[in-house]
Short mmCIF file of N, CA and C in Angstrom, two decimals:
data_model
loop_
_atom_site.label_atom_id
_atom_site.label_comp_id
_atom_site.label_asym_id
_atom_site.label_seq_id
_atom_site.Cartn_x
_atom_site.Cartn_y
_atom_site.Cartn_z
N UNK A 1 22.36 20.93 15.84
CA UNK A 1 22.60 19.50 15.94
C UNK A 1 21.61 18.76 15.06
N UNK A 2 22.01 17.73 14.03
CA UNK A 2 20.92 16.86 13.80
C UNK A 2 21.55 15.19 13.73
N UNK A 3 20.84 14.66 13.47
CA UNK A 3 20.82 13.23 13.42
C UNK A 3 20.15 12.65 11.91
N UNK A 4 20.61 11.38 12.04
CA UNK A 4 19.88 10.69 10.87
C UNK A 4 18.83 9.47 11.20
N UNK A 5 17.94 8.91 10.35
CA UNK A 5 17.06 8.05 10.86
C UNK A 5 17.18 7.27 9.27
N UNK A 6 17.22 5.94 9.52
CA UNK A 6 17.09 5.00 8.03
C UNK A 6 16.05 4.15 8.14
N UNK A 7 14.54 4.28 7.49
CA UNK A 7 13.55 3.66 7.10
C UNK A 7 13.16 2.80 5.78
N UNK A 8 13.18 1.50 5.87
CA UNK A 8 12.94 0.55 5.17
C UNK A 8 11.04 0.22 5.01
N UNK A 9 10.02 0.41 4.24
CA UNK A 9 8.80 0.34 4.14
C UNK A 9 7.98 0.23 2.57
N UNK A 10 8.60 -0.39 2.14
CA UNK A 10 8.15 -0.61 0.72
C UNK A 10 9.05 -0.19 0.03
N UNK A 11 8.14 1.09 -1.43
CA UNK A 11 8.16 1.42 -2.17
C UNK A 11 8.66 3.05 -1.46
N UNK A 12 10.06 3.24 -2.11
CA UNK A 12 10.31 4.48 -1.60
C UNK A 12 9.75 5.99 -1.54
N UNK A 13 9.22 5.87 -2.70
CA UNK A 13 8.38 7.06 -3.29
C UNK A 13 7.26 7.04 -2.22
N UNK A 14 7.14 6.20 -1.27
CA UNK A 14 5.44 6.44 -0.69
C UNK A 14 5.93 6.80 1.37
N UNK A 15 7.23 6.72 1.10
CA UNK A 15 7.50 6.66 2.40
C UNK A 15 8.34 8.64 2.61
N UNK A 16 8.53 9.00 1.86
CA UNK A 16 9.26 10.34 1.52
C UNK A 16 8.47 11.54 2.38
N UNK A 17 6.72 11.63 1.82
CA UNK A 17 5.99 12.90 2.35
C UNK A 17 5.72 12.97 3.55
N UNK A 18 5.12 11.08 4.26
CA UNK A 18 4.75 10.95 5.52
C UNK A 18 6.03 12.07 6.46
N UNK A 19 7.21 11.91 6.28
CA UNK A 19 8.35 12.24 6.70
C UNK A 19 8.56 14.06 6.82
N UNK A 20 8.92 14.15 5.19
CA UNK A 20 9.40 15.81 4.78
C UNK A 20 8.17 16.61 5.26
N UNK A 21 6.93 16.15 5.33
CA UNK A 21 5.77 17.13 6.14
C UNK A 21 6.05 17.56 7.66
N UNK A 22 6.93 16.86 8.44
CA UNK A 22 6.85 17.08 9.64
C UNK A 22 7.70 17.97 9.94
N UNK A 23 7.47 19.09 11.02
CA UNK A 23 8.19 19.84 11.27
C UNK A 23 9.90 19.51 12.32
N UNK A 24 11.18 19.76 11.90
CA UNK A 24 12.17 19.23 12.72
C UNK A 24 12.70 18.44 11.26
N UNK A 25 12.19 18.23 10.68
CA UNK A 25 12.74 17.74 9.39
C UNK A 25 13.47 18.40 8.15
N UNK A 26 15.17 17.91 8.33
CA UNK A 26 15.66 18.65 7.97
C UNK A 26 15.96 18.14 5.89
N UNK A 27 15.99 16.93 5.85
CA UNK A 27 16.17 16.31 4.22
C UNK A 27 15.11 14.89 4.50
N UNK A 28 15.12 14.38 3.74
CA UNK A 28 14.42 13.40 3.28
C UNK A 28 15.12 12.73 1.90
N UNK A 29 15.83 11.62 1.76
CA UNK A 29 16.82 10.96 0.62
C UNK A 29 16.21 9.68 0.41
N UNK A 30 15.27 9.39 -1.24
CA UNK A 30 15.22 7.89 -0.99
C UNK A 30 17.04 7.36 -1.75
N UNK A 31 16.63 5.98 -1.35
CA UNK A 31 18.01 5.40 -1.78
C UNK A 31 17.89 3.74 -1.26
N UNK A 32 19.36 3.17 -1.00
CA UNK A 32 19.17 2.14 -1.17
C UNK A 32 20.33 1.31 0.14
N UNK A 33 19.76 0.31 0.69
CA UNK A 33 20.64 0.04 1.93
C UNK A 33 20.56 -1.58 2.52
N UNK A 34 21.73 -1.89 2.78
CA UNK A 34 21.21 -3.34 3.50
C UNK A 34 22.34 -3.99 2.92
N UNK A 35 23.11 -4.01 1.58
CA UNK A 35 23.23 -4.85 0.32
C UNK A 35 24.46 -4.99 0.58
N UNK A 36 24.86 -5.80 -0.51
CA UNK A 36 26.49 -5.74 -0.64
C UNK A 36 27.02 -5.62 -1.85
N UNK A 37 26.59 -4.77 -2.64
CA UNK A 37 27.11 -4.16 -4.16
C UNK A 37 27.24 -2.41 -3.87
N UNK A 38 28.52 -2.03 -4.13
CA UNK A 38 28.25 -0.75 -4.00
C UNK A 38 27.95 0.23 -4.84
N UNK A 39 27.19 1.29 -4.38
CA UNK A 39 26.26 1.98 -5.76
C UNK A 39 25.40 1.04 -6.70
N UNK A 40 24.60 0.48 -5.66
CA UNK A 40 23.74 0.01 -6.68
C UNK A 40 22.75 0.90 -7.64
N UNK A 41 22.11 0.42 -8.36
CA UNK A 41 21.37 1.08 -9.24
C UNK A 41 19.48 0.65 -8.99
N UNK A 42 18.69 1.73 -9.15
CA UNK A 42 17.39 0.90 -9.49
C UNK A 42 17.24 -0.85 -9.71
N UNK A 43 17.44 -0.58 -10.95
CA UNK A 43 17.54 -1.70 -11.79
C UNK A 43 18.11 -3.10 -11.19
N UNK A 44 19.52 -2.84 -10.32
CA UNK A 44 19.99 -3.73 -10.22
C UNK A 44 18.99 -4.51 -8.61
N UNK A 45 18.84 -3.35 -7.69
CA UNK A 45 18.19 -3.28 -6.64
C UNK A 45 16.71 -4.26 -6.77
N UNK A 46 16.48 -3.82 -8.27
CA UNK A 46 14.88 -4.54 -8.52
C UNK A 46 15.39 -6.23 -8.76
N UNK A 47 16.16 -6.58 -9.26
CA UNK A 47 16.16 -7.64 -9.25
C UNK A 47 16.26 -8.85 -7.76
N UNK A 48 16.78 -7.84 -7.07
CA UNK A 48 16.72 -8.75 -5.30
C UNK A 48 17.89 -9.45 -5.01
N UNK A 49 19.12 -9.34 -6.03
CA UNK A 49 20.55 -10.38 -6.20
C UNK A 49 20.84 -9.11 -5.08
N UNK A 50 20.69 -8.27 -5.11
CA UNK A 50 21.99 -6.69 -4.44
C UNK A 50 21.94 -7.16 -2.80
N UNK A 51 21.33 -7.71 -2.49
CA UNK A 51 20.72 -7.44 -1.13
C UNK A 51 20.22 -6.40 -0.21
N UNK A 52 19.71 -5.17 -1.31
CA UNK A 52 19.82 -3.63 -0.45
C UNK A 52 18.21 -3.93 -0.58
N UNK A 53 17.77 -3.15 0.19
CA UNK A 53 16.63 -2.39 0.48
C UNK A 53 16.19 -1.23 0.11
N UNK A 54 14.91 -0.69 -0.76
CA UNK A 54 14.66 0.78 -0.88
C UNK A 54 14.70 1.28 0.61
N UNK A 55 14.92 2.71 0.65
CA UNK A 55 14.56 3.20 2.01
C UNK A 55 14.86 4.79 1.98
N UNK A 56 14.52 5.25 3.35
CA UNK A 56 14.65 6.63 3.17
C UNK A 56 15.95 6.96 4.20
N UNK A 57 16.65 7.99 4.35
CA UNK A 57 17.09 8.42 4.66
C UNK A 57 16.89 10.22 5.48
N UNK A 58 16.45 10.01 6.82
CA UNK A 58 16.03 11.48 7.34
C UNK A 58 16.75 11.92 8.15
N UNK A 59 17.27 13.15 7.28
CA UNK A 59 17.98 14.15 8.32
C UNK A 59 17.33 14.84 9.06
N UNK A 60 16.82 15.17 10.50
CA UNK A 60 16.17 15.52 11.93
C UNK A 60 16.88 16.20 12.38
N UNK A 61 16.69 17.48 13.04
CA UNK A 61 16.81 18.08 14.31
C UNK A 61 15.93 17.41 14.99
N UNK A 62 16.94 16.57 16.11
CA UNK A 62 16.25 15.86 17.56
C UNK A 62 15.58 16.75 18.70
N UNK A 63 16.01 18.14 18.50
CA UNK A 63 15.39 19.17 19.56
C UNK A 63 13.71 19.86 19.16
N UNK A 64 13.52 19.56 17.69
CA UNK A 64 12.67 19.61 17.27
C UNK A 64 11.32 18.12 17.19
N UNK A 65 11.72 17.06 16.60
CA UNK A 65 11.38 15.81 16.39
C UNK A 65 12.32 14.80 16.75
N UNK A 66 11.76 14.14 18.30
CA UNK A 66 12.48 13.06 18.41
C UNK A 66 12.28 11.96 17.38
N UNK A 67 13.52 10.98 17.60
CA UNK A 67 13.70 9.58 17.18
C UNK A 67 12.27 8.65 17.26
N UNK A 68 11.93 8.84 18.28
CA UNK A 68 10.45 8.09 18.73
C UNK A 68 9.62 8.45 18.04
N UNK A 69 9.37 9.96 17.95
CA UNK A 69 8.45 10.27 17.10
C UNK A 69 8.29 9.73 15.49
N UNK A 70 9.66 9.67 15.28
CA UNK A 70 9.82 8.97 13.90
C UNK A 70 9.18 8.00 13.50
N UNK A 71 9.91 7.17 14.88
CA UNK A 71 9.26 5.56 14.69
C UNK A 71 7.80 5.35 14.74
N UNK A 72 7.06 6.37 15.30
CA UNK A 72 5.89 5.82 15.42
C UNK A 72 5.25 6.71 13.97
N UNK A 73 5.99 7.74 13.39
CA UNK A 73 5.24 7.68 12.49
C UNK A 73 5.71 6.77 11.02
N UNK A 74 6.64 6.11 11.58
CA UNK A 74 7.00 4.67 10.56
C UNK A 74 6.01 4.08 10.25
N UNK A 75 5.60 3.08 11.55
CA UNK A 75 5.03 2.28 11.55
C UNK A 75 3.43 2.41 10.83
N UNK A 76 2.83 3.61 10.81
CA UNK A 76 1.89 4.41 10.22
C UNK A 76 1.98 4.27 9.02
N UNK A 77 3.17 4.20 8.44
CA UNK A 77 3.32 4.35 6.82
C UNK A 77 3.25 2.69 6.60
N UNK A 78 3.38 1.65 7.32
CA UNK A 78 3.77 0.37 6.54
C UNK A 78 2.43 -0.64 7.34
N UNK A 79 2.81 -2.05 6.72
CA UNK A 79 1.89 -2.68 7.57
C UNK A 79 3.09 -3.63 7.90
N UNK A 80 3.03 -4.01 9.44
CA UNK A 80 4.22 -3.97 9.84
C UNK A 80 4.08 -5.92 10.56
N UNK A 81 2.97 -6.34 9.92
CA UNK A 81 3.24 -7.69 9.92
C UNK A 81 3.44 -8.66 8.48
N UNK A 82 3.70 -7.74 7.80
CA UNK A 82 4.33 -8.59 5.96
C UNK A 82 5.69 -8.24 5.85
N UNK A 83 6.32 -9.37 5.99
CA UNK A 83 8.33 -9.79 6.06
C UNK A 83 8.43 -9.87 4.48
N UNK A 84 7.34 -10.04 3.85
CA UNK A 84 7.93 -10.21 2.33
C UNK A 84 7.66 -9.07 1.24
N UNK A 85 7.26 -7.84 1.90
CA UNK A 85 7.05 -6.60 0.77
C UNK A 85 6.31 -6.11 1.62
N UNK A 86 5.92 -4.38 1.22
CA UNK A 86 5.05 -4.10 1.48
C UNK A 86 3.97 -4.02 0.14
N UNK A 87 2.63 -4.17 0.18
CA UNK A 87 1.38 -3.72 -0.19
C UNK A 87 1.87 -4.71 -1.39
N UNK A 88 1.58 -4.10 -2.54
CA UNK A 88 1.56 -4.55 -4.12
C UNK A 88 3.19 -4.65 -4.44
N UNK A 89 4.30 -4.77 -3.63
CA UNK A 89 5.99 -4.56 -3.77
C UNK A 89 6.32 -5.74 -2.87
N UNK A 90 6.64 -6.59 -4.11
CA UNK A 90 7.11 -7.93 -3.17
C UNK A 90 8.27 -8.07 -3.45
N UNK A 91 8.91 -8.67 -2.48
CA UNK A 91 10.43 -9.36 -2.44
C UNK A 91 11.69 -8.42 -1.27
N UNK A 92 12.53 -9.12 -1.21
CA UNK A 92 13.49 -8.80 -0.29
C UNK A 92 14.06 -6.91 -0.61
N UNK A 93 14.06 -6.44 -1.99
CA UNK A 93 13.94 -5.12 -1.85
C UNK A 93 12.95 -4.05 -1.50
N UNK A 94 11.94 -5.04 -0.98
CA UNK A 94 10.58 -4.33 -0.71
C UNK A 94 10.62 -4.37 0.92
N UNK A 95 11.41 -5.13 1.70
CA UNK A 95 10.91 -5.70 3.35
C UNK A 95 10.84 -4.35 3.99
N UNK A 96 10.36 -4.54 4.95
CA UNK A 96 10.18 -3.50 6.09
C UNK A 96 11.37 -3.73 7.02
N UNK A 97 12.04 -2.79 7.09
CA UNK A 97 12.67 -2.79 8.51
C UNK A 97 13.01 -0.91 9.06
N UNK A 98 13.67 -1.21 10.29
CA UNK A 98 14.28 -0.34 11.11
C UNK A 98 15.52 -0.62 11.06
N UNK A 99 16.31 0.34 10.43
CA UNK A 99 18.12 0.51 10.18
C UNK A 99 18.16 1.83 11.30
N UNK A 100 18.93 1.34 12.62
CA UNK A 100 19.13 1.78 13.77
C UNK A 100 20.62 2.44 13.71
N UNK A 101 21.10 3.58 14.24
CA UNK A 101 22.09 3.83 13.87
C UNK A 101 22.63 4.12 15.61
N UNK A 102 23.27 3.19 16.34
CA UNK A 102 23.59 3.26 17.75
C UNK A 102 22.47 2.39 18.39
N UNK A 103 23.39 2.64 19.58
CA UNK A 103 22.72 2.13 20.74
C UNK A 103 21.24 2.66 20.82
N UNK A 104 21.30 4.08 21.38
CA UNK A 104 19.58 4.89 21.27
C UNK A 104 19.06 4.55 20.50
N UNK A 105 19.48 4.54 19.06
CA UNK A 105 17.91 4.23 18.31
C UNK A 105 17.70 2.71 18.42
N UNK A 106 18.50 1.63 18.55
CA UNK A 106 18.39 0.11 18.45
C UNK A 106 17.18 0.19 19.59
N UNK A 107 17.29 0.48 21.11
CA UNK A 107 16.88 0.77 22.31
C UNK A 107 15.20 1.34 21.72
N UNK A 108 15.32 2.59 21.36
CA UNK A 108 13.89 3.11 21.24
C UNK A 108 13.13 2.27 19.95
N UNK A 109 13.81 1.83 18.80
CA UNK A 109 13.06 0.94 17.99
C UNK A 109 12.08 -0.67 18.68
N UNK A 110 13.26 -1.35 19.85
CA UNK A 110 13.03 -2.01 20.06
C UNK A 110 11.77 -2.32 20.92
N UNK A 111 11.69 -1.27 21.81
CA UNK A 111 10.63 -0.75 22.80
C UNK A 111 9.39 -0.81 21.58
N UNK A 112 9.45 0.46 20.97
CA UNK A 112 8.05 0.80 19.92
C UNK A 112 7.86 -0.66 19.40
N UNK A 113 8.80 -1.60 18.87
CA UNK A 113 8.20 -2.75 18.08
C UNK A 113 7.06 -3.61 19.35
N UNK A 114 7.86 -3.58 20.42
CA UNK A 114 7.45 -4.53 21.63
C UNK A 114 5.63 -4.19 21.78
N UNK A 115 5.99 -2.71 22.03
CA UNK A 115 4.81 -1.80 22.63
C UNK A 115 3.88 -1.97 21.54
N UNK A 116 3.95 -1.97 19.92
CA UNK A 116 2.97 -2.14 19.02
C UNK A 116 2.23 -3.66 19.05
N UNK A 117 3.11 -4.59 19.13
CA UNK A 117 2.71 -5.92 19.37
C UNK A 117 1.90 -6.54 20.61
N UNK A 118 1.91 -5.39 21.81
CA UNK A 118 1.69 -5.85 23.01
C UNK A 118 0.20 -4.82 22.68
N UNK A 119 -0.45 -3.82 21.75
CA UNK A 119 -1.01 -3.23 21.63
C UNK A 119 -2.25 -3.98 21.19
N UNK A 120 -2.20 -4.72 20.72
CA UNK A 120 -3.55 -5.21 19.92
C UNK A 120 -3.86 -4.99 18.41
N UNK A 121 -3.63 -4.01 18.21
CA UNK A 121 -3.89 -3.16 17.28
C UNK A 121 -3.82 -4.51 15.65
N UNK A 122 -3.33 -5.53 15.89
CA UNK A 122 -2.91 -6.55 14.72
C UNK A 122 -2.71 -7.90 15.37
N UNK A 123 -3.39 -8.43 14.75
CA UNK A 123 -3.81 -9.88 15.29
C UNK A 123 -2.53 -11.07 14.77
N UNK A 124 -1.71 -10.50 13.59
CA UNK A 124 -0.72 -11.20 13.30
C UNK A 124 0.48 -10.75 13.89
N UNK A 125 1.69 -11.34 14.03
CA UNK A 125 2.61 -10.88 14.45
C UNK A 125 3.38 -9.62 13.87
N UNK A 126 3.53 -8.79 14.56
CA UNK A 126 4.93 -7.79 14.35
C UNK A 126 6.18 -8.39 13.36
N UNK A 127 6.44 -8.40 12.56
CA UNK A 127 7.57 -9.08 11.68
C UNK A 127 9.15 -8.01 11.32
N UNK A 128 8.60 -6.52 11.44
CA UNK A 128 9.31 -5.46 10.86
C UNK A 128 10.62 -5.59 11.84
N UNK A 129 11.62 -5.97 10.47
CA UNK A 129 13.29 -6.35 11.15
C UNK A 129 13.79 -5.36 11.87
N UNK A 130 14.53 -4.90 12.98
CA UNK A 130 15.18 -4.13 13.64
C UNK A 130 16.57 -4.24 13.08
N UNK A 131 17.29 -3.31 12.27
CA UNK A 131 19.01 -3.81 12.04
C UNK A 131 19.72 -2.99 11.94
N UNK A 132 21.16 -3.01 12.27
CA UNK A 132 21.73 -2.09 12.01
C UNK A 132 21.94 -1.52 10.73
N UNK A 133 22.35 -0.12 11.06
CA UNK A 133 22.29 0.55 9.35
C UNK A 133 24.22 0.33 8.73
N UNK A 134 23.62 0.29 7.51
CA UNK A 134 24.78 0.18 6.56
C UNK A 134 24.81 1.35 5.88
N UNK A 135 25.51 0.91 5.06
CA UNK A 135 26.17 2.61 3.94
C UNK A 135 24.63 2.89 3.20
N UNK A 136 24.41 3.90 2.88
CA UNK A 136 23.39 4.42 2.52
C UNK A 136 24.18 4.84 1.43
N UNK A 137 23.01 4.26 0.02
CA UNK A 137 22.81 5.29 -1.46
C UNK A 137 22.52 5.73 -1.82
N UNK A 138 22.19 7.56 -1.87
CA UNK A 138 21.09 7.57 -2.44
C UNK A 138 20.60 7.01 -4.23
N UNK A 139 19.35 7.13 -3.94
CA UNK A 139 18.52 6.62 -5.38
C UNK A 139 19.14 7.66 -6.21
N UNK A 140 18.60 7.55 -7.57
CA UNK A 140 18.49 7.82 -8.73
C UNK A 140 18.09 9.74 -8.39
N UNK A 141 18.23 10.29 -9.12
CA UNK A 141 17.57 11.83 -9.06
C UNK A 141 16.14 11.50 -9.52
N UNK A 142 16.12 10.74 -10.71
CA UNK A 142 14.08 10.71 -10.94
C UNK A 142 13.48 10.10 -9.96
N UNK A 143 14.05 9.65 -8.81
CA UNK A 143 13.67 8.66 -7.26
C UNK A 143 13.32 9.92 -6.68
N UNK A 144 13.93 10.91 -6.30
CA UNK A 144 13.86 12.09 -5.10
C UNK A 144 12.86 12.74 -5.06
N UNK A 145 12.12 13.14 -4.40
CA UNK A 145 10.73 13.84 -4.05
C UNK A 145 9.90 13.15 -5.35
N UNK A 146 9.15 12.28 -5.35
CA UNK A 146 9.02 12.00 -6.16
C UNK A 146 7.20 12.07 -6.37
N UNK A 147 6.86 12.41 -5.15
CA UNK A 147 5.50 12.76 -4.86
C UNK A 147 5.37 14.42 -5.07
N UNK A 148 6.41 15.07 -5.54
CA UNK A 148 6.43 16.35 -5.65
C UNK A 148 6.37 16.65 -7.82
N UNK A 149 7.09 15.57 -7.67
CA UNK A 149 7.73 15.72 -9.62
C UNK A 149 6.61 15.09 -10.44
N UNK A 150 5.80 13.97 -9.67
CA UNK A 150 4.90 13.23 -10.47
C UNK A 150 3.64 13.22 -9.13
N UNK A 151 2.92 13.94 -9.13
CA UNK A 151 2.09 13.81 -8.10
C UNK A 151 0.59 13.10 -8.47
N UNK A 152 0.09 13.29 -9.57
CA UNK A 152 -1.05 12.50 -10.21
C UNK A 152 -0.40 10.70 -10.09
N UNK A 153 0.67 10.35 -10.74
CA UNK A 153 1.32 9.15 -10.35
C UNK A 153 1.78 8.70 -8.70
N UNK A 154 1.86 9.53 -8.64
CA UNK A 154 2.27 9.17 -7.25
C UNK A 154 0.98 8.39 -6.23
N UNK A 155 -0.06 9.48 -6.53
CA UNK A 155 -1.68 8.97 -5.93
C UNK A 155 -2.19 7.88 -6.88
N UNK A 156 -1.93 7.47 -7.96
CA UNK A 156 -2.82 6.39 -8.22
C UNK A 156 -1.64 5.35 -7.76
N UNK A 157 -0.77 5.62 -7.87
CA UNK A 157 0.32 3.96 -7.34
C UNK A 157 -0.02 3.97 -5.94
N UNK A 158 0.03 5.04 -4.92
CA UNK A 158 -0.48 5.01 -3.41
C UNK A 158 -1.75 4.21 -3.41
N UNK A 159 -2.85 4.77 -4.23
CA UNK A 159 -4.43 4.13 -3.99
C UNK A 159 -3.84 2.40 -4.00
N UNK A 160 -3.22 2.64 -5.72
CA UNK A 160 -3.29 1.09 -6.39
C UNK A 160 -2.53 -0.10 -6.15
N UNK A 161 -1.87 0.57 -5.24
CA UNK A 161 -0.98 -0.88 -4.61
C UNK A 161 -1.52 -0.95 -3.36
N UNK A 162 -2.30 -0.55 -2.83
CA UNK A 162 -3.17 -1.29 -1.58
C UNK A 162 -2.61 -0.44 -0.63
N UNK A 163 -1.72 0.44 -0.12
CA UNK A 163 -1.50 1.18 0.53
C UNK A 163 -2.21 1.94 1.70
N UNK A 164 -2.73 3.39 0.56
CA UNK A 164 -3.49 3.79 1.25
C UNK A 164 -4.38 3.39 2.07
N UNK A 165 -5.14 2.49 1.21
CA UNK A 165 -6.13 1.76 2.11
C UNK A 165 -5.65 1.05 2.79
N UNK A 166 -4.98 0.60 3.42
CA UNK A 166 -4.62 -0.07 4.01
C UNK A 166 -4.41 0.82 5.84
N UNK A 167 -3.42 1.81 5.42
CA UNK A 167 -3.61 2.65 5.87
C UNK A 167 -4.68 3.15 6.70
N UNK A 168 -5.76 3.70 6.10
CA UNK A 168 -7.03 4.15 6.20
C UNK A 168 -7.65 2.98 7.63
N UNK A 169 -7.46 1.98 7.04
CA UNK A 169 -8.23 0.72 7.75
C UNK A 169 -7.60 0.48 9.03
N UNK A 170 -6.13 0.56 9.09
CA UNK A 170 -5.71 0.29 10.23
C UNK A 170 -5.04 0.93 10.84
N UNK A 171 -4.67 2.21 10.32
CA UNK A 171 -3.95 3.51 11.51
C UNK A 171 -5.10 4.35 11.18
#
């Protein structure tokens, strides 16, 4: 049996390893979601007219890695009170959200957002959208593992868009 999970958190390339490292993890797809052009492209996506979102796409065995588990290691990857990009990736193809696919995951997203906000842990509000998922694209082939194909690039764009550290500081 597996399931799918759709994560919205920036820059796709930085949201891929947190994921494919965990065990129960069956694919990992960046791509593109939210929008209303079909097959969008990079390019077109960067401009912010598409209405899609970068994001990932994870195929899970749930008997292995729950849904929950996911989410909380979402929230780990992003900073989850900026509605307008994450880190150094601004604009509406950059937002953070949770693309819920059913009832269960809408339910367990909604809880984790509540429970992070009621946590302390961030003095600004929780902003990261809860929504349902739409058709999923995947990206480009030079998009896919992309921390695997360019890994020297991969770590200075992680350091250099404020990320990591960011990271570091607050999970």
């Amino acid at each position: 049996m597996k399931e799918t999970a759709i994560f919205a958190g920036g820059c796709f390339w930085c949201m891929v390893k947190p994921f494919e490292t965990q065990p129960g993890i069956l694919k990992v797809v960046s791509g593109y979601t939210g929008g209303q052009v079909p097959n969008p492209t990079y390019e077109q996506v960067t401009t912010g007219l598409t209405g899609h979102t970068e994001a990932v796409e994870i195929t899970f065995d749930p008997e292995v890695i729950s849904y929950a588990e996911l989410v909380n290691i979402y929230w780990q990857q992003t900073d989850p009170t900026d509605a307008l990009g994450q880190f150094a990736d601004r604009g509406t193809s950059y937002r953070p959200v949770i693309f819920y696919q059913g009832d269960a995951q809408r339910k367990v997203a909604e809880a984790s957002k509540k429970a992070l906000a009621a946590s302390g842990r961030f003095s600004e509000p929780i902003v990261t959208q809860i929504e349902p998922a739409q058709t999923f694209y995947p990206a480009e082939e030079y998009h896919q593992d992309y921390y695997k194909k360019n890994p020297l690039h991969y770590g200075r764009y992680r350091e250099g868009s404020g990320r990591a550290g960011f990271l570091r500081e607050n999970w």
